[in-house]
Short mmCIF file of C-alpha atoms (C1' of nucleotides) in Angstrom, two decimals:
data_model
loop_
_atom_site.label_atom_id
_atom_site.label_comp_id
_atom_site.label_asym_id
_atom_site.label_seq_id
_atom_site.Cartn_x
_atom_site.Cartn_y
_atom_site.Cartn_z
CA MET A 20 121.00 -18.80 -153.23
CA SER A 21 123.73 -19.41 -150.75
CA SER A 22 123.66 -17.15 -147.73
CA ALA A 23 126.45 -18.49 -145.51
CA PRO A 24 129.38 -16.30 -144.49
CA VAL A 25 131.77 -16.65 -147.37
CA GLY A 26 135.16 -16.22 -145.72
CA GLY A 27 134.77 -17.55 -142.21
CA ARG A 28 132.74 -19.23 -139.54
CA ARG A 29 129.52 -17.99 -138.16
CA ALA A 30 129.68 -15.54 -135.25
CA ASP A 31 128.23 -17.96 -132.70
CA ALA A 32 130.76 -20.62 -133.68
CA VAL A 33 133.60 -18.20 -133.08
CA ARG A 34 132.18 -17.16 -129.73
CA ASN A 35 131.66 -20.73 -128.59
CA ARG A 36 135.19 -21.62 -129.57
CA HIS A 37 136.40 -18.93 -127.22
CA LEU A 38 134.12 -20.15 -124.47
CA ALA A 39 135.36 -23.70 -124.84
CA LEU A 40 138.98 -22.57 -124.76
CA GLU A 41 138.42 -20.45 -121.68
CA ALA A 42 136.70 -23.27 -119.85
CA ALA A 43 139.43 -25.72 -120.77
CA THR A 44 142.14 -23.29 -119.67
CA ALA A 45 140.41 -22.76 -116.36
CA LEU A 46 140.03 -26.49 -115.72
CA VAL A 47 143.60 -27.28 -116.75
CA SER A 48 144.79 -24.77 -114.17
CA GLU A 49 142.90 -26.46 -111.39
CA SER A 50 144.83 -29.45 -110.20
CA THR A 51 141.79 -31.23 -108.82
CA ALA A 52 139.57 -30.77 -111.85
CA THR A 53 138.43 -33.75 -113.85
CA LEU A 54 139.36 -33.01 -117.42
CA THR A 55 136.52 -34.68 -119.31
CA VAL A 56 134.87 -33.19 -122.36
CA GLU A 57 131.62 -33.24 -120.44
CA ALA A 58 133.15 -31.18 -117.63
CA ILE A 59 134.62 -28.64 -120.02
CA ALA A 60 131.32 -28.36 -121.87
CA LYS A 61 129.41 -27.85 -118.64
CA ARG A 62 131.83 -25.17 -117.50
CA ALA A 63 131.49 -23.42 -120.85
CA GLY A 64 127.72 -23.75 -120.88
CA LEU A 65 127.86 -25.67 -124.16
CA GLY A 66 127.07 -29.14 -125.42
CA ALA A 67 129.81 -31.73 -125.58
CA GLY A 68 129.55 -31.97 -129.34
CA THR A 69 130.08 -28.25 -129.78
CA VAL A 70 133.22 -28.30 -127.66
CA VAL A 71 134.83 -31.16 -129.56
CA ARG A 72 133.78 -29.85 -132.96
CA ALA A 73 135.37 -26.47 -132.31
CA PHE A 74 138.83 -28.01 -132.05
CA GLY A 75 138.46 -31.34 -133.80
CA SER A 76 139.36 -33.40 -130.76
CA LYS A 77 139.81 -33.15 -127.04
CA ASP A 78 143.58 -33.39 -127.36
CA ALA A 79 143.68 -30.43 -129.73
CA LEU A 80 141.59 -28.41 -127.30
CA LEU A 81 143.90 -29.21 -124.40
CA ASP A 82 146.89 -28.42 -126.56
CA ALA A 83 145.44 -24.99 -127.30
CA ALA A 84 144.55 -24.38 -123.66
CA VAL A 85 147.96 -25.31 -122.29
CA SER A 86 149.70 -23.36 -125.03
CA ASP A 87 147.72 -20.29 -124.06
CA LEU A 88 148.97 -20.65 -120.52
CA LEU A 89 152.52 -21.33 -121.59
CA ARG A 90 152.99 -18.64 -124.22
CA PRO A 91 153.35 -15.72 -121.75
CA VAL A 92 155.96 -17.76 -119.89
CA VAL A 93 157.97 -18.17 -123.08
CA ASP A 94 157.62 -14.49 -123.85
CA ARG A 95 158.76 -13.62 -120.37
CA ALA A 96 161.83 -15.84 -120.74
CA ARG A 97 162.79 -14.09 -123.97
CA GLU A 98 162.26 -10.69 -122.43
CA LEU A 99 164.50 -11.51 -119.49
CA LEU A 100 167.06 -12.97 -121.82
CA ALA A 101 167.14 -9.79 -123.84
CA ARG A 102 167.07 -7.27 -121.02
CA ALA A 103 168.74 -8.76 -117.94
CA GLU A 104 172.15 -10.02 -117.12
CA PRO A 105 172.21 -13.81 -117.82
CA ASP A 106 172.60 -14.99 -114.24
CA ARG A 107 169.90 -12.70 -112.93
CA ALA A 108 167.67 -13.54 -115.86
CA LEU A 109 167.97 -17.23 -115.09
CA ARG A 110 167.28 -16.81 -111.40
CA THR A 111 164.31 -14.52 -111.96
CA PHE A 112 162.87 -16.69 -114.67
CA LEU A 113 163.16 -19.88 -112.64
CA ALA A 114 161.47 -18.23 -109.68
CA GLU A 115 158.61 -17.20 -111.91
CA LEU A 116 158.45 -20.61 -113.51
CA MET A 117 158.14 -22.18 -110.06
CA ASP A 118 155.27 -19.85 -109.26
CA PHE A 119 153.64 -20.78 -112.54
CA GLN A 120 154.06 -24.45 -111.80
CA SER A 121 152.63 -24.04 -108.31
CA ALA A 122 149.66 -22.14 -109.67
CA HIS A 123 148.85 -24.59 -112.46
CA HIS A 124 150.14 -27.89 -111.28
CA GLY A 125 147.46 -29.72 -113.11
CA ILE A 126 149.30 -29.11 -116.34
CA SER A 127 152.14 -31.55 -116.15
CA ASN A 128 150.09 -34.42 -114.85
CA GLU A 129 147.33 -34.32 -117.40
CA LEU A 130 149.51 -34.18 -120.47
CA ARG A 131 151.17 -37.55 -120.33
CA GLY A 132 150.80 -39.47 -123.54
CA LEU A 133 148.74 -36.78 -125.23
CA ALA A 134 149.44 -35.40 -128.67
CA VAL A 135 150.09 -31.72 -127.95
CA PRO A 136 152.28 -30.43 -130.78
CA THR A 137 151.98 -26.73 -129.98
CA THR A 138 152.72 -27.25 -126.31
CA THR A 139 155.72 -29.36 -127.20
CA GLU A 140 157.00 -26.65 -129.48
CA LEU A 141 156.60 -24.00 -126.81
CA ARG A 142 158.49 -26.11 -124.32
CA ALA A 143 161.30 -26.43 -126.83
CA GLU A 144 161.39 -22.65 -127.24
CA LEU A 145 161.46 -22.30 -123.48
CA GLU A 146 164.41 -24.62 -123.21
CA GLN A 147 166.21 -22.74 -125.91
CA ALA A 148 165.83 -19.50 -123.98
CA VAL A 149 167.10 -21.18 -120.82
CA ARG A 150 170.02 -22.58 -122.78
CA ALA A 151 170.92 -19.08 -123.92
CA MET A 152 170.72 -17.79 -120.35
CA ILE A 153 173.01 -20.55 -119.16
CA ALA A 154 175.51 -20.05 -121.94
CA GLY A 155 175.59 -16.35 -121.13
CA ALA A 156 176.04 -16.94 -117.42
CA GLN A 157 178.82 -19.38 -118.14
CA ARG A 158 180.54 -16.72 -120.21
CA THR A 159 180.37 -14.23 -117.34
CA GLY A 160 181.58 -16.87 -114.91
CA THR A 161 178.53 -17.06 -112.68
CA ILE A 162 177.61 -20.61 -113.67
CA ARG A 163 179.85 -23.64 -113.66
CA THR A 164 181.46 -24.60 -116.95
CA ASP A 165 182.32 -28.19 -116.10
CA LEU A 166 178.87 -29.22 -117.30
CA ALA A 167 177.74 -28.47 -120.85
CA PRO A 168 175.03 -25.81 -121.31
CA ASP A 169 172.90 -28.34 -123.19
CA ILE A 170 173.05 -30.72 -120.26
CA LEU A 171 172.19 -27.99 -117.77
CA ALA A 172 169.37 -26.59 -119.86
CA ASP A 173 167.94 -30.06 -120.37
CA LEU A 174 168.30 -30.69 -116.66
CA ILE A 175 166.54 -27.51 -115.66
CA GLY A 176 163.82 -28.00 -118.25
CA GLN A 177 163.07 -31.52 -117.13
CA THR A 178 163.17 -30.87 -113.41
CA ALA A 179 161.24 -27.63 -113.58
CA PHE A 180 158.33 -29.40 -115.20
CA ALA A 181 158.65 -32.54 -113.15
CA ILE A 182 158.29 -30.84 -109.78
CA ALA A 183 154.87 -29.35 -110.33
CA ARG A 184 153.69 -30.76 -107.03
CA LEU A 185 156.14 -28.75 -104.94
CA GLY A 186 154.48 -26.20 -102.69
CA THR A 187 155.72 -22.64 -102.47
CA GLY A 188 157.99 -23.29 -99.51
CA LEU A 189 159.64 -26.23 -101.18
CA ALA A 190 159.92 -24.37 -104.47
CA ASP A 191 161.91 -21.60 -102.78
CA ALA A 192 164.24 -24.13 -101.20
CA TYR A 193 164.60 -25.95 -104.47
CA LEU A 194 165.49 -22.78 -106.31
CA THR A 195 168.12 -21.91 -103.70
CA VAL A 196 169.69 -25.36 -103.84
CA LEU A 197 169.54 -25.46 -107.61
CA MET A 198 171.11 -22.04 -108.15
CA ASP A 199 173.86 -22.71 -105.63
CA GLY A 200 174.49 -26.04 -107.31
CA LEU A 201 174.87 -24.28 -110.63
CA ARG A 202 177.66 -22.03 -109.31
CA PRO A 203 181.23 -22.73 -110.29
CA PRO A 204 182.65 -25.31 -107.89
CA THR A 205 185.09 -23.85 -105.37
CA SER A 206 187.89 -25.58 -103.52
CA ALA A 207 185.67 -25.36 -100.46
CA ASN A 208 182.96 -27.61 -101.84
CA ALA A 209 184.79 -29.54 -104.53
CA GLU A 210 185.74 -32.60 -102.51
CA PRO A 211 184.00 -32.40 -99.17
CA THR A 212 183.84 -36.12 -98.55
CA VAL A 213 185.59 -35.83 -95.21
CA SER A 214 183.94 -33.79 -92.53
CA PRO A 215 185.98 -30.63 -91.89
CA ALA A 216 184.75 -30.23 -88.33
CA MET B 27 133.51 -84.76 -95.32
CA SER B 28 135.34 -81.57 -95.97
CA SER B 29 138.58 -82.08 -97.82
CA ALA B 30 139.86 -78.57 -98.47
CA PRO B 31 143.17 -77.42 -97.04
CA VAL B 32 142.23 -76.21 -93.60
CA GLY B 33 144.83 -73.56 -92.95
CA GLY B 34 145.68 -72.08 -96.30
CA ARG B 35 145.09 -71.74 -99.95
CA ARG B 36 145.47 -74.42 -102.51
CA ALA B 37 148.92 -74.87 -104.06
CA ASP B 38 147.89 -73.66 -107.52
CA ALA B 39 146.39 -70.51 -106.04
CA VAL B 40 149.64 -69.74 -104.26
CA ARG B 41 151.65 -70.38 -107.40
CA ASN B 42 149.39 -68.22 -109.54
CA ARG B 43 149.61 -65.41 -107.04
CA HIS B 44 153.35 -65.44 -107.46
CA LEU B 45 153.04 -65.52 -111.24
CA ALA B 46 150.67 -62.55 -111.22
CA LEU B 47 152.97 -60.58 -108.95
CA GLU B 48 156.00 -61.34 -111.08
CA ALA B 49 154.21 -60.30 -114.26
CA ALA B 50 152.98 -57.09 -112.66
CA THR B 51 156.44 -56.26 -111.36
CA ALA B 52 157.95 -56.83 -114.78
CA LEU B 53 155.37 -54.64 -116.49
CA VAL B 54 155.64 -51.87 -113.92
CA SER B 55 159.37 -51.73 -114.58
CA GLU B 56 158.89 -51.26 -118.30
CA SER B 57 158.05 -47.65 -119.00
CA THR B 58 156.27 -48.39 -122.26
CA ALA B 59 154.12 -51.21 -120.96
CA THR B 60 150.36 -50.82 -120.83
CA LEU B 61 149.35 -51.69 -117.32
CA THR B 62 145.97 -53.31 -117.90
CA VAL B 63 144.76 -56.35 -116.02
CA GLU B 64 144.50 -58.11 -119.36
CA ALA B 65 148.15 -57.39 -120.14
CA ILE B 66 149.30 -58.59 -116.74
CA ALA B 67 147.23 -61.75 -117.06
CA LYS B 68 148.61 -62.46 -120.52
CA ARG B 69 152.17 -61.96 -119.31
CA ALA B 70 151.53 -64.31 -116.42
CA GLY B 71 149.79 -66.88 -118.59
CA LEU B 72 146.65 -66.61 -116.49
CA GLY B 73 143.09 -65.45 -116.88
CA ALA B 74 142.13 -61.93 -115.93
CA GLY B 75 139.81 -63.15 -113.20
CA THR B 76 142.56 -65.16 -111.56
CA VAL B 77 144.89 -62.19 -111.46
CA VAL B 78 142.37 -59.87 -109.85
CA ARG B 79 141.11 -62.49 -107.42
CA ALA B 80 144.62 -63.17 -106.12
CA PHE B 81 144.95 -59.63 -104.80
CA GLY B 82 141.37 -58.43 -104.56
CA SER B 83 141.84 -55.56 -106.99
CA LYS B 84 144.20 -54.24 -109.60
CA ASP B 85 145.33 -51.44 -107.30
CA ALA B 86 146.29 -53.89 -104.59
CA LEU B 87 148.30 -55.90 -107.09
CA LEU B 88 150.18 -52.83 -108.29
CA ASP B 89 150.77 -51.78 -104.71
CA ALA B 90 152.35 -55.15 -104.00
CA ALA B 91 154.42 -55.07 -107.17
CA VAL B 92 155.82 -51.59 -106.60
CA SER B 93 156.47 -52.32 -102.95
CA ASP B 94 158.50 -55.36 -103.94
CA LEU B 95 160.65 -53.13 -106.13
CA LEU B 96 160.95 -50.44 -103.52
CA ARG B 97 161.72 -52.51 -100.45
CA PRO B 98 165.37 -53.25 -101.35
CA VAL B 99 165.87 -49.54 -101.93
CA VAL B 100 164.62 -48.76 -98.45
CA ASP B 101 166.81 -51.47 -96.96
CA ARG B 102 169.78 -50.09 -98.82
CA ALA B 103 169.12 -46.60 -97.48
CA ARG B 104 169.04 -47.91 -93.93
CA GLU B 105 172.20 -49.88 -94.45
CA LEU B 106 174.06 -46.84 -95.75
CA LEU B 107 172.70 -44.75 -92.93
CA ALA B 108 174.01 -47.22 -90.38
CA ARG B 109 177.40 -47.94 -91.91
CA ALA B 110 178.60 -44.89 -93.83
CA GLU B 111 179.42 -41.34 -92.96
CA PRO B 112 176.25 -39.23 -93.47
CA ASP B 113 177.45 -37.17 -96.42
CA ARG B 114 178.84 -40.17 -98.28
CA ALA B 115 175.75 -42.21 -97.43
CA LEU B 116 173.54 -39.54 -98.93
CA ARG B 117 175.56 -39.21 -102.10
CA THR B 118 175.84 -42.95 -102.62
CA PHE B 119 172.20 -43.53 -101.91
CA LEU B 120 171.03 -40.78 -104.27
CA ALA B 121 173.23 -42.15 -107.03
CA GLU B 122 171.67 -45.56 -106.56
CA LEU B 123 168.20 -44.09 -106.38
CA MET B 124 168.79 -42.33 -109.70
CA ASP B 125 169.84 -45.63 -111.24
CA PHE B 126 166.75 -47.25 -109.84
CA GLN B 127 164.58 -44.50 -111.24
CA SER B 128 166.22 -44.77 -114.64
CA ALA B 129 165.74 -48.53 -114.68
CA HIS B 130 162.10 -48.45 -113.63
CA HIS B 131 160.79 -45.15 -114.78
CA GLY B 132 157.37 -46.54 -115.31
CA ILE B 133 156.82 -46.54 -111.58
CA SER B 134 156.18 -42.90 -110.81
CA ASN B 135 153.95 -42.25 -113.78
CA GLU B 136 151.54 -45.11 -113.30
CA LEU B 137 150.82 -44.49 -109.66
CA ARG B 138 149.04 -41.19 -109.78
CA GLY B 139 145.75 -41.27 -107.96
CA LEU B 140 146.01 -44.95 -107.06
CA ALA B 141 145.44 -46.35 -103.61
CA VAL B 142 148.82 -47.88 -102.80
CA PRO B 143 149.12 -47.89 -99.00
CA THR B 144 152.19 -50.10 -98.74
CA THR B 145 154.07 -48.14 -101.37
CA THR B 146 153.19 -44.90 -99.63
CA GLU B 147 154.46 -46.27 -96.36
CA LEU B 148 157.74 -47.39 -97.93
CA ARG B 149 158.25 -43.98 -99.43
CA ALA B 150 157.73 -42.44 -96.04
CA GLU B 151 160.35 -44.76 -94.58
CA LEU B 152 162.68 -43.81 -97.39
CA GLU B 153 162.24 -40.14 -96.65
CA GLN B 154 162.87 -40.74 -93.00
CA ALA B 155 166.21 -42.40 -93.78
CA VAL B 156 167.15 -39.50 -96.05
CA ARG B 157 166.16 -37.09 -93.32
CA ALA B 158 168.50 -38.85 -90.92
CA MET B 159 171.33 -38.71 -93.46
CA ILE B 160 170.80 -35.00 -93.93
CA ALA B 161 170.63 -34.27 -90.24
CA GLY B 162 173.86 -36.19 -89.75
CA ALA B 163 175.60 -34.39 -92.60
CA GLN B 164 174.46 -31.08 -91.21
CA ARG B 165 175.99 -32.00 -87.87
CA THR B 166 179.32 -32.78 -89.52
CA GLY B 167 179.15 -29.55 -91.51
CA THR B 168 179.05 -31.04 -94.98
CA ILE B 169 175.51 -29.90 -95.74
CA ARG B 170 174.12 -26.41 -95.40
CA THR B 171 172.22 -25.61 -92.22
CA ASP B 172 170.34 -22.57 -93.46
CA LEU B 173 167.60 -24.89 -94.71
CA ALA B 174 165.80 -27.22 -92.32
CA PRO B 175 166.47 -30.95 -92.66
CA ASP B 176 162.76 -31.58 -93.09
CA ILE B 177 162.64 -29.18 -96.00
CA LEU B 178 165.69 -30.71 -97.63
CA ALA B 179 164.50 -34.27 -97.12
CA ASP B 180 161.11 -33.40 -98.52
CA LEU B 181 162.78 -31.66 -101.42
CA ILE B 182 165.03 -34.57 -102.24
CA GLY B 183 162.22 -37.07 -101.84
CA GLN B 184 159.90 -35.17 -104.15
CA THR B 185 162.45 -34.38 -106.82
CA ALA B 186 164.04 -37.81 -106.81
CA PHE B 187 160.71 -39.39 -107.64
CA ALA B 188 159.60 -36.66 -109.98
CA ILE B 189 162.56 -36.93 -112.33
CA ALA B 190 162.06 -40.51 -113.35
CA ARG B 191 162.39 -39.60 -117.01
CA LEU B 192 165.99 -38.39 -116.70
CA GLY B 193 168.46 -40.52 -118.63
CA THR B 194 171.70 -41.68 -117.08
CA GLY B 195 173.73 -38.73 -118.36
CA LEU B 196 171.26 -36.23 -116.98
CA ALA B 197 170.96 -38.11 -113.72
CA ASP B 198 174.69 -37.78 -113.14
CA ALA B 199 174.58 -34.07 -113.85
CA TYR B 200 171.57 -33.66 -111.61
CA LEU B 201 173.28 -35.44 -108.76
CA THR B 202 176.35 -33.23 -109.12
CA VAL B 203 174.33 -30.04 -109.15
CA LEU B 204 172.13 -31.20 -106.32
CA MET B 205 174.99 -32.24 -104.04
CA ASP B 206 176.91 -29.04 -104.69
CA GLY B 207 173.75 -27.08 -104.02
CA LEU B 208 173.39 -28.82 -100.69
CA ARG B 209 176.86 -27.71 -99.55
CA PRO B 210 177.16 -24.93 -97.01
CA PRO B 211 177.11 -21.60 -98.88
CA THR B 212 180.50 -19.91 -99.08
CA SER B 213 181.29 -16.26 -99.52
CA ALA B 214 182.24 -17.15 -103.08
CA ASN B 215 178.78 -18.23 -104.13
CA ALA B 216 176.57 -16.58 -101.56
CA GLU B 217 175.73 -13.42 -103.46
CA PRO B 218 177.06 -13.76 -106.96
CA THR B 219 174.55 -11.49 -108.61
CA VAL B 220 177.24 -9.37 -110.19
CA SER B 221 179.60 -11.07 -112.56
CA PRO B 222 183.06 -11.30 -110.97
CA ALA B 223 184.88 -11.53 -114.28
"C1'" DG C 5 112.02 -15.37 -145.48
"C1'" DA C 6 115.27 -18.70 -147.29
"C1'" DT C 7 119.07 -21.48 -146.39
"C1'" DA C 8 123.18 -23.39 -144.80
"C1'" DA C 9 125.84 -23.37 -140.54
"C1'" DA C 10 125.82 -24.61 -135.99
"C1'" DT C 11 123.89 -26.59 -131.74
"C1'" DG C 12 122.74 -29.89 -127.91
"C1'" DG C 13 122.59 -34.04 -126.22
"C1'" DA C 14 121.41 -38.75 -127.27
"C1'" DA C 15 123.50 -42.67 -129.41
"C1'" DT C 16 127.72 -45.01 -130.45
"C1'" DA C 17 132.06 -47.20 -129.89
"C1'" DG C 18 136.02 -48.47 -127.37
"C1'" DC C 19 138.36 -49.43 -123.38
"C1'" DT C 20 138.99 -51.49 -118.73
"C1'" DG C 21 138.21 -53.28 -113.87
"C1'" DT C 22 135.26 -56.52 -111.71
"C1'" DT C 23 131.99 -60.30 -111.29
"C1'" DC C 24 130.09 -64.58 -112.47
"C1'" DC C 25 129.78 -69.36 -113.57
"C1'" DA C 26 130.35 -73.78 -115.92
"C1'" DG C 27 134.08 -76.62 -116.01
"C1'" DT C 28 138.66 -78.18 -114.03
"C1'" DT C 29 141.93 -79.50 -110.58
"C1'" DG C 30 144.19 -80.17 -106.18
"C1'" DA C 31 143.69 -82.25 -101.63
"C1'" DC C 32 142.24 -85.52 -98.84
"C1'" DT C 33 139.94 -90.17 -97.59
"C1'" DA C 34 139.40 -94.90 -97.80
"C1'" DT D 12 144.35 -96.00 -106.79
"C1'" DA D 13 139.84 -94.31 -107.13
"C1'" DG D 14 136.44 -91.20 -105.45
"C1'" DT D 15 134.71 -86.80 -103.50
"C1'" DC D 16 134.19 -82.20 -103.12
"C1'" DA D 17 135.35 -77.66 -102.47
"C1'" DA D 18 138.74 -74.48 -104.17
"C1'" DC D 19 140.12 -72.62 -108.16
"C1'" DT D 20 140.29 -71.34 -113.09
"C1'" DG D 21 139.55 -69.04 -117.68
"C1'" DG D 22 137.25 -66.00 -120.05
"C1'" DA D 23 132.74 -64.30 -121.22
"C1'" DA D 24 129.43 -61.06 -119.53
"C1'" DC D 25 128.80 -56.89 -117.11
"C1'" DA D 26 129.18 -52.13 -115.63
"C1'" DG D 27 131.15 -47.67 -115.67
"C1'" DC D 28 133.36 -44.22 -117.97
"C1'" DT D 29 134.56 -41.15 -121.89
"C1'" DA D 30 135.74 -39.33 -126.63
"C1'" DT D 31 133.41 -38.98 -130.85
"C1'" DT D 32 129.59 -38.99 -134.15
"C1'" DC D 33 125.05 -38.14 -135.61
"C1'" DC D 34 120.82 -35.76 -136.49
"C1'" DA D 35 116.55 -33.25 -135.63
"C1'" DT D 36 116.16 -28.60 -134.32
"C1'" DT D 37 117.68 -23.87 -133.85
"C1'" DT D 38 120.03 -19.78 -135.39
"C1'" DA D 39 122.87 -16.52 -137.97
"C1'" DT D 40 123.40 -14.47 -142.31
"C1'" DC D 41 122.01 -12.55 -146.47
#
DNA sequence: GATAAATGGAATAGCTGTTCCAGTTGACTA
DNA sequence: TAGTCAACTGGAACAGCTATTCCATTTATC
């Protein structure tokens, strides 16, 4: 009679799925890595067929890998949103996001034109958290209100993911410029077209 | 006896080279276009072999196409640098660069990992002009001096090309935030960690 | 020990840049 | 204008790469 596991997959299939995901996650993090199925399989010590079969397609595997990297970032954004003052939450979160981007700057580049539904959803959640931070900071007066929170959140979301190639030094400078640019405009910098010196 | 044109190429070869370049330039500008040799050849009304032969390789053709798009931008930067006050030159140029990016946002995406020496050189020239604008604006006191001009120029160069996907509305907001962030820090926004309201 | 699930890696299919070549065309001569 | 010849052309053939499928063999489960 039948002897297969009734409810789920076989133990080795489960283990290999984990191995494939780990290998993919590792390779996605490395900016120089070539993201072929063959490379992932080799890294995982598996055959190419096994790797694809575990997730259905290469895209689905990459989606899972990137989502695994992104989920803690989303959680961290929500935590900061809940616990910290909006302005400080935003600054802290952006600093950490820059670090994340510097550490895994293969992510943005490799995902163009891929079907990554989970990753897309996580990015939307991330932007929502940022939007809440901005709205809060606008309420407390630490961020300019002449630009809509949706615009600013969209702006930050787009740029933060676009600038994956920035090194640490540049990321710091960018964060400084960005945060200062988000401040409410003062009479000192509102219309500085003519040199004051 | 020999009857070939001694000095140069045949007229049809010259004409087809132009056609190939025009087609490539048009396709590079369209963000949704698939940039295959076949597609370029079809657009130009030529055979694939003719297109490749005219430039030696697909990469060389794309390099030429992108450089053609970029050269006027570089010229414009130099013109503004020479004629306008540094701060205004920078603002005007960045606004125009954003427009350019919005209009041709296929450019940045398609060039990853390609050998495009001329394009690379033009970008370097562009950054040099921006660096000069920044240094000038720092001298007149309209741009912060706590960050080195090299850092700022690098920052602007990287971000300006990274954010190709920004729509017009976002580009305006980005420019506003960026320019305000570049202003000299005031006591009002220097340490606004605690909400003043 | 029986059996179905799972595996590895070869075979397949699809895509794309480059090369090749039989046929065409422009340039020059007389 | 007609003739010639080399440059040039289109597009088929080729080569390289990669995701996916397939299947003979192995392995986990009962």
